[in-house]
């Protein structure tokens, strides 16, 4: 349990996992998962086919989970692995929910079912499906019909219920659907506790919702009700039994007049009538709207406000009149001074002129939005009387000139927006008047020149100009308190040439379109000790040397469209990141990084997110794999083409299995072998197909077989053990037999022939040719004849013994003379001794040339015991049997040879 | 005595291999412990499971060693057994190139099987070599006395002492050398103690199990597989050299001939009275070596000063043990029990003081105490190992019995190691108490019931009908019993009985209760 709960992200196929603190940088990759505030780890999975498989890879301490795909059934305990889940958003098509689906989700606060097109899928919700969700705050159905569900018990903690794009036709249906939400008139009070108070009931976009049954919302206490885009008649709400209502949203319902009755009945405090056709406001309706504090008439085609408008709405604090036709000259109803109006939105109203003291009847006004009009001339008089105005938005107007004192009547102004105007020369004097001006936005289509003095309390400054922005700072006036600086231009120039511009308090710096020259000239961003965020998107023109120094507290660095890394690439990145010890987020886009190696990321211990996008031929060096334990928690690759090289073969296991890092986007990445390779090989497929790790296996095989070989060789060469010796001989014989040959034997001869001098003639003429001549004439045997084969000077005794031992058989030619010969007798004795000493291997054959009394034979009784019948041949009866004798002799010798081999 | 010569004559063959495998195992276990390394390199192979099976294989298999070790030694002979044992160690090193279930677990089981035979044959070999060397250096004198005269009992003891001392000195030195891969390779990849010990709260005597709360990631950066292969190849080369060193060139009269009732003999020897009194020593000897590696090094060392100093602690232990093995030479002058008992006493003192010490995690102030404890523990280990092996060689001179005796010694040691392995998850206090209990057992050996008391020990009978094929010392049966050794005689060895079963008479399995005269046994 403790292991699974560690906050470690795993790369999951089709899932994006991230930390919501990094959302500003990665929100692009999770389009369908909007999060509630305060959640940390989230997972967004798309294209899910198999729910269990997809969830297996999601970290267990995920707090927000968004699932998109097609799943038919949510089984019981489907999300039991995620006990800390607080938000669950399901876009899974037509699903069936079982009663135990949400078991174990004690901490879930937000649950939504969404289906975007086309309306509507049927969804069956078992009555007790939501019971385990003790902390559920928000329940939302989007694009689902709940017609088949009945008696669904809502958790009492619920405060926001949404049924958008559903197929409700009558509000009465809510009674059957959620009995503890609305206590219907016909029903007996349900045993389960009632939902006491609902903050929001959103029934927008129910295109068939036209009826409100009587007492349909009996007893419901509601803060706000949204009926945007429904054909419901608002007046019917009066009979719905609704006790309390604060805000009513009727955007796009086609209303033509203010719903005065409803407003009056509920004493509504907020009413939104945006995108309707309320062209005229009638005094009667206005009279019943006295309770309104917020009113929106956005995009209604209003041309005129009735004179009694402001006096009829004494409580009004915020009024939105944007995108109407109140121009060209603003005519605000005079008369009674409305003391409460704080916010007035008049943007996009085709206003051309602001008359003098136009807003004098609104002394409490704090926000005034006038953007998107055609105002060209502004004077002190037109803004007279706005003593408490804090925000003034004049963007996208045709302002070309400002009088130096135009702001003098706005002493409380803090935020001024002049983007999209035509002001080319702005002096600090023109901004004098308000002492607390802290947020300033200035924009001009082509170029802009700015002169000091700077507003003393300036915290945020945004400057837009296509061509160039020139700061004329003769004394090098610093922006003392500026924290936020956004600059979008091609050239930023300082005048005079030796001037410097300091930003000692800067925390966020955004530069778009500038060349890297801005950093290398070392006159502008000289030391930024407090800088935390730097966003720098260049224009591809700079070739200078970008060095980021003097930014010890930089946490977020985004660089894009820089070409300066074209040469000596990784060295440059290393130099760039060298002095940024606190960096947490590094987003690099379209930088032509080339090969990344371990040196590029050395010393970035705090890095949490690395985002590489739009890279061409990115290589990840094998030295980077050493860094795996220190890799940032989240690594995102987006639109990156890798180089097909086996150096990167560690990437696959790392991306799929490293427990401390979530890697996004490798599955879809492709790689290229060279610039002209258009095969679009998926990177992981290339790595698994071409880069196999065989070296370890080979080393194992080599060393193991060496060890075994060494052991066996040593075993085989050990002469001491008889069993091993026998084994070796057997193996030897088996080996030769396997090869189909006889072993090259230790026998030099086949037959040793012992004969006496008197029989020599017969032996030489008859016996030797018959045995020695090659087949088929003779037997092809190698004979050993003492007279022929013994060496000169050899001791005959030794030679006889040795020759007999190296012969397969010994053939004694016996006659009376032979028995008398001492040598023949000796040879017979030796042969007999061999026969007795080595039974089974020695072979003695006797050939009788003449009938001999067996008892004359030396040690006849012993011979008789050892010899078999086939071992002696009798030729004394005549020459008739000569051939048969030869055949028999050959057979016997062959047999003897075989025996000795075995 | 010429030490140089004795060194030359005394090969210490398996010496580098056993600690080498230990060092490798230690390195691999650390690498496998790291979650990132494990997941990235092995994915869902279930490496922790494999590692635990491996440890089971190494620790459990030797329990059966009593059955097969004498058979193996008799079948292969001492030197061959050593060669095969070292071969299996080398095979284990080899499988670490390519770690899979079907390479690691079988090789670990084989390793477990080889441990006891290797050590038994090593003890046997060294003892025999010492005897042979004595024979060699006293050749002329013996020749004059007549070939049939047996050398007086215990005469080879000094030689044996020197041989064992040199062996264990080198063995423990190689224990320190086994940490070289850690020091020169793995230490560069490890996190420091602030990371690894971030959630460790109690150490030493207060700790429970092995390093509870230790960080799951210990590697700052992952070693590249190429570098790992290089390191393993170096270890493999050392293993090969060890195999070549042991190459079984000639068999010098080492094998006991004849099979007899080889399956019964180990069990008969287990009941030998002198051995029975040494059993506490054997068990404690197993306890202490594993306690030094797990309890002291991990529970006290790593737990408080970090993984990066584990190697140095073990080096201190190894060097201490190596140096103190040389102290065993004192046995030449002192009574033999002094080194043995002083080692045990030292361990007892250390155990008691460790019992009351709980070092603070992540504090380096007390690191010198750890080093001192490691060195002292090493001193105790060295004295114990050297003394015990020497004593066995002195007590059992005839080679027919030596392989059994050493088998039983190392088998008891293996059993003790197995028990420590089983109890690894217990609280440190329990483990220390167990160790202290084992040490206490040495002082109070079980006293067998006494019976009829003849005046002398029965001779060890010879197998009848078998010609003595070895021409070493013709054994006159009376001479051994008649000349009791003058050396070690523990006061506790008074009036105990022995159940000695005559060899070669399988039909007469009846126990003969014999009591030895006081002081004979040890």
mmCIF file of N, CA and C in Angstrom, chain B residues 176-236:
data_model
loop_
_atom_site.group_PDB
_atom_site.id
_atom_site.type_symbol
_atom_site.label_atom_id
_atom_site.label_comp_id
_atom_site.label_asym_id
_atom_site.label_seq_id
_atom_site.Cartn_x
_atom_site.Cartn_y
_atom_site.Cartn_z
ATOM 1 N N UNK B 176 38.301 -8.119 2.500
ATOM 2 C CA UNK B 176 38.426 -6.668 2.336
ATOM 3 C C UNK B 176 38.555 -6.308 0.868
ATOM 4 N N UNK B 177 39.283 -7.151 0.117
ATOM 5 C CA UNK B 177 39.454 -6.861 -1.304
ATOM 6 C C UNK B 177 38.134 -6.959 -2.051
ATOM 7 N N UNK B 178 37.229 -7.787 -1.524
ATOM 8 C CA UNK B 178 35.941 -7.943 -2.194
ATOM 9 C C UNK B 178 35.154 -6.651 -2.192
ATOM 10 N N UNK B 179 35.566 -5.698 -1.357
ATOM 11 C CA UNK B 179 34.853 -4.423 -1.335
ATOM 12 C C UNK B 179 35.379 -3.466 -2.399
ATOM 13 N N UNK B 180 36.415 -3.874 -3.103
ATOM 14 C CA UNK B 180 36.985 -2.970 -4.098
ATOM 15 C C UNK B 180 35.969 -2.567 -5.166
ATOM 16 N N UNK B 181 35.153 -3.511 -5.683
ATOM 17 C CA UNK B 181 34.137 -3.060 -6.654
ATOM 18 C C UNK B 181 33.216 -1.998 -6.077
ATOM 19 N N UNK B 182 32.903 -2.140 -4.789
ATOM 20 C CA UNK B 182 32.050 -1.141 -4.160
ATOM 21 C C UNK B 182 32.768 0.205 -4.109
ATOM 22 N N UNK B 183 34.015 0.143 -3.686
ATOM 23 C CA UNK B 183 34.731 1.401 -3.450
ATOM 24 C C UNK B 183 35.035 2.098 -4.761
ATOM 25 N N UNK B 184 35.495 1.318 -5.728
ATOM 26 C CA UNK B 184 35.949 1.969 -6.956
ATOM 27 C C UNK B 184 34.866 2.102 -8.007
ATOM 28 N N UNK B 185 33.759 1.406 -7.839
ATOM 29 C CA UNK B 185 32.727 1.477 -8.880
ATOM 30 C C UNK B 185 31.406 1.989 -8.332
ATOM 31 N N UNK B 186 30.805 1.222 -7.440
ATOM 32 C CA UNK B 186 29.422 1.511 -7.074
ATOM 33 C C UNK B 186 29.292 2.766 -6.222
ATOM 34 N N UNK B 187 30.306 3.055 -5.411
ATOM 35 C CA UNK B 187 30.181 4.213 -4.529
ATOM 36 C C UNK B 187 29.988 5.517 -5.295
ATOM 37 N N UNK B 188 30.466 5.554 -6.545
ATOM 38 C CA UNK B 188 30.291 6.782 -7.317
ATOM 39 C C UNK B 188 28.839 7.000 -7.715
ATOM 40 N N UNK B 189 28.061 5.952 -7.634
ATOM 41 C CA UNK B 189 26.687 6.067 -8.099
ATOM 42 C C UNK B 189 25.691 6.234 -6.962
ATOM 43 N N UNK B 190 26.182 6.159 -5.741
ATOM 44 C CA UNK B 190 25.237 6.130 -4.624
ATOM 45 C C UNK B 190 24.893 7.534 -4.135
ATOM 46 N N UNK B 191 23.646 7.654 -3.691
ATOM 47 C CA UNK B 191 23.234 8.872 -3.003
ATOM 48 C C UNK B 191 23.919 8.941 -1.649
ATOM 49 N N UNK B 192 23.994 10.130 -1.102
ATOM 50 C CA UNK B 192 24.571 10.225 0.227
ATOM 51 C C UNK B 192 23.512 9.929 1.274
ATOM 52 N N UNK B 193 23.943 9.941 2.527
ATOM 53 C CA UNK B 193 23.067 9.450 3.586
ATOM 54 C C UNK B 193 21.844 10.317 3.795
ATOM 55 N N UNK B 194 21.925 11.596 3.453
ATOM 56 C CA UNK B 194 20.761 12.450 3.663
ATOM 57 C C UNK B 194 19.594 12.021 2.798
ATOM 58 N N UNK B 195 19.907 11.419 1.648
ATOM 59 C CA UNK B 195 18.822 10.923 0.803
ATOM 60 C C UNK B 195 18.399 9.516 1.228
ATOM 61 N N UNK B 196 19.388 8.651 1.382
ATOM 62 C CA UNK B 196 19.026 7.250 1.612
ATOM 63 C C UNK B 196 18.423 7.029 2.984
ATOM 64 N N UNK B 197 18.839 7.816 3.969
ATOM 65 C CA UNK B 197 18.368 7.576 5.331
ATOM 66 C C UNK B 197 17.303 8.574 5.753
ATOM 67 N N UNK B 198 16.675 9.225 4.749
ATOM 68 C CA UNK B 198 15.789 10.329 5.111
ATOM 69 C C UNK B 198 14.649 9.892 6.009
ATOM 70 N N UNK B 199 14.193 8.667 5.841
ATOM 71 C CA UNK B 199 13.058 8.260 6.679
ATOM 72 C C UNK B 199 13.424 7.121 7.626
ATOM 73 N N UNK B 200 14.714 6.974 7.892
ATOM 74 C CA UNK B 200 15.132 5.986 8.892
ATOM 75 C C UNK B 200 15.138 6.671 10.251
ATOM 76 N N UNK B 201 14.445 6.081 11.207
ATOM 77 C CA UNK B 201 14.299 6.757 12.490
ATOM 78 C C UNK B 201 15.072 6.080 13.623
ATOM 79 N N UNK B 202 15.243 4.773 13.517
ATOM 80 C CA UNK B 202 15.924 4.124 14.630
ATOM 81 C C UNK B 202 16.969 3.169 14.094
ATOM 82 N N UNK B 203 18.082 3.138 14.748
ATOM 83 C CA UNK B 203 19.183 2.278 14.325
ATOM 84 C C UNK B 203 19.640 1.444 15.502
ATOM 85 N N UNK B 204 20.557 0.549 15.170
ATOM 86 C CA UNK B 204 21.205 -0.213 16.221
ATOM 87 C C UNK B 204 20.226 -1.027 17.025
ATOM 88 N N UNK B 205 20.336 -0.916 18.288
ATOM 89 C CA UNK B 205 19.572 -1.808 19.152
ATOM 90 C C UNK B 205 18.073 -1.535 19.075
ATOM 91 N N UNK B 206 17.693 -0.326 18.642
ATOM 92 C CA UNK B 206 16.266 -0.026 18.549
ATOM 93 C C UNK B 206 15.648 -0.458 17.234
ATOM 94 N N UNK B 207 16.476 -0.880 16.270
ATOM 95 C CA UNK B 207 15.925 -1.129 14.946
ATOM 96 C C UNK B 207 15.245 -2.484 14.890
ATOM 97 N N UNK B 208 14.418 -2.587 13.899
ATOM 98 C CA UNK B 208 13.700 -3.847 13.684
ATOM 99 C C UNK B 208 13.849 -4.220 12.220
ATOM 100 N N UNK B 209 14.179 -5.495 11.982
ATOM 101 C CA UNK B 209 14.373 -5.927 10.608
ATOM 102 C C UNK B 209 15.623 -5.296 10.039
ATOM 103 N N UNK B 210 15.804 -5.476 8.738
ATOM 104 C CA UNK B 210 16.984 -4.902 8.111
ATOM 105 C C UNK B 210 16.620 -3.556 7.519
ATOM 106 N N UNK B 211 17.112 -2.498 8.104
ATOM 107 C CA UNK B 211 17.006 -1.156 7.537
ATOM 108 C C UNK B 211 15.583 -0.771 7.168
ATOM 109 N N UNK B 212 14.690 -0.775 8.149
ATOM 110 C CA UNK B 212 13.332 -0.362 7.823
ATOM 111 C C UNK B 212 13.327 1.146 7.625
ATOM 112 N N UNK B 213 12.618 1.553 6.583
ATOM 113 C CA UNK B 213 12.552 2.975 6.251
ATOM 114 C C UNK B 213 13.644 3.429 5.319
ATOM 115 N N UNK B 214 14.475 2.511 4.890
ATOM 116 C CA UNK B 214 15.545 2.867 3.959
ATOM 117 C C UNK B 214 14.933 3.302 2.631
ATOM 118 N N UNK B 215 15.516 4.334 2.052
ATOM 119 C CA UNK B 215 14.949 4.883 0.825
ATOM 120 C C UNK B 215 14.963 3.843 -0.295
ATOM 121 N N UNK B 216 13.931 3.903 -1.103
ATOM 122 C CA UNK B 216 13.843 2.915 -2.172
ATOM 123 C C UNK B 216 14.759 3.233 -3.335
ATOM 124 N N UNK B 217 15.258 4.442 -3.366
ATOM 125 C CA UNK B 217 16.226 4.770 -4.410
ATOM 126 C C UNK B 217 17.550 5.058 -3.742
ATOM 127 N N UNK B 218 18.558 4.375 -4.170
ATOM 128 C CA UNK B 218 19.880 4.583 -3.591
ATOM 129 C C UNK B 218 20.877 5.038 -4.645
ATOM 130 N N UNK B 219 20.500 4.961 -5.904
ATOM 131 C CA UNK B 219 21.442 5.284 -6.964
ATOM 132 C C UNK B 219 21.211 6.702 -7.456
ATOM 133 N N UNK B 220 22.255 7.495 -7.384
ATOM 134 C CA UNK B 220 22.176 8.868 -7.865
ATOM 135 C C UNK B 220 22.148 8.870 -9.379
ATOM 136 N N UNK B 221 22.940 8.023 -9.965
ATOM 137 C CA UNK B 221 22.896 7.851 -11.409
ATOM 138 C C UNK B 221 23.074 6.372 -11.700
ATOM 139 N N UNK B 222 22.549 5.945 -12.811
ATOM 140 C CA UNK B 222 22.577 4.508 -13.103
ATOM 141 C C UNK B 222 23.884 4.134 -13.774
ATOM 142 N N UNK B 223 24.512 3.070 -13.327
ATOM 143 C CA UNK B 223 25.703 2.614 -14.052
ATOM 144 C C UNK B 223 25.314 2.106 -15.430
ATOM 145 N N UNK B 224 26.124 2.427 -16.391
ATOM 146 C CA UNK B 224 25.819 1.936 -17.735
ATOM 147 C C UNK B 224 26.126 0.454 -17.816
ATOM 148 N N UNK B 225 25.378 -0.222 -18.662
ATOM 149 C CA UNK B 225 25.546 -1.668 -18.685
ATOM 150 C C UNK B 225 26.943 -2.041 -19.164
ATOM 151 N N UNK B 226 27.531 -1.175 -20.000
ATOM 152 C CA UNK B 226 28.881 -1.484 -20.466
ATOM 153 C C UNK B 226 29.856 -1.488 -19.280
ATOM 154 N N UNK B 227 29.707 -0.503 -18.413
ATOM 155 C CA UNK B 227 30.594 -0.437 -17.242
ATOM 156 C C UNK B 227 30.370 -1.630 -16.324
ATOM 157 N N UNK B 228 29.099 -2.005 -16.191
ATOM 158 C CA UNK B 228 28.806 -3.165 -15.356
ATOM 159 C C UNK B 228 29.476 -4.403 -15.907
ATOM 160 N N UNK B 229 29.428 -4.546 -17.231
ATOM 161 C CA UNK B 229 30.044 -5.722 -17.848
ATOM 162 C C UNK B 229 31.542 -5.716 -17.577
ATOM 163 N N UNK B 230 32.137 -4.533 -17.627
ATOM 164 C CA UNK B 230 33.580 -4.452 -17.370
ATOM 165 C C UNK B 230 33.885 -4.924 -15.941
ATOM 166 N N UNK B 231 33.093 -4.402 -14.988
ATOM 167 C CA UNK B 231 33.351 -4.783 -13.596
ATOM 168 C C UNK B 231 33.161 -6.282 -13.411
ATOM 169 N N UNK B 232 32.074 -6.789 -13.993
ATOM 170 C CA UNK B 232 31.836 -8.213 -13.834
ATOM 171 C C UNK B 232 32.921 -9.032 -14.517
ATOM 172 N N UNK B 233 33.451 -8.510 -15.609
ATOM 173 C CA UNK B 233 34.512 -9.255 -16.282
ATOM 174 C C UNK B 233 35.757 -9.317 -15.417
ATOM 175 N N UNK B 234 36.023 -8.224 -14.714
ATOM 176 C CA UNK B 234 37.176 -8.255 -13.805
ATOM 177 C C UNK B 234 36.962 -9.335 -12.739
ATOM 178 N N UNK B 235 35.760 -9.360 -12.187
ATOM 179 C CA UNK B 235 35.475 -10.373 -11.173
ATOM 180 C C UNK B 235 35.567 -11.775 -11.767
ATOM 181 N N UNK B 236 35.071 -11.880 -12.993
ATOM 182 C CA UNK B 236 35.108 -13.183 -13.666
ATOM 183 C C UNK B 236 36.554 -13.627 -13.862
#
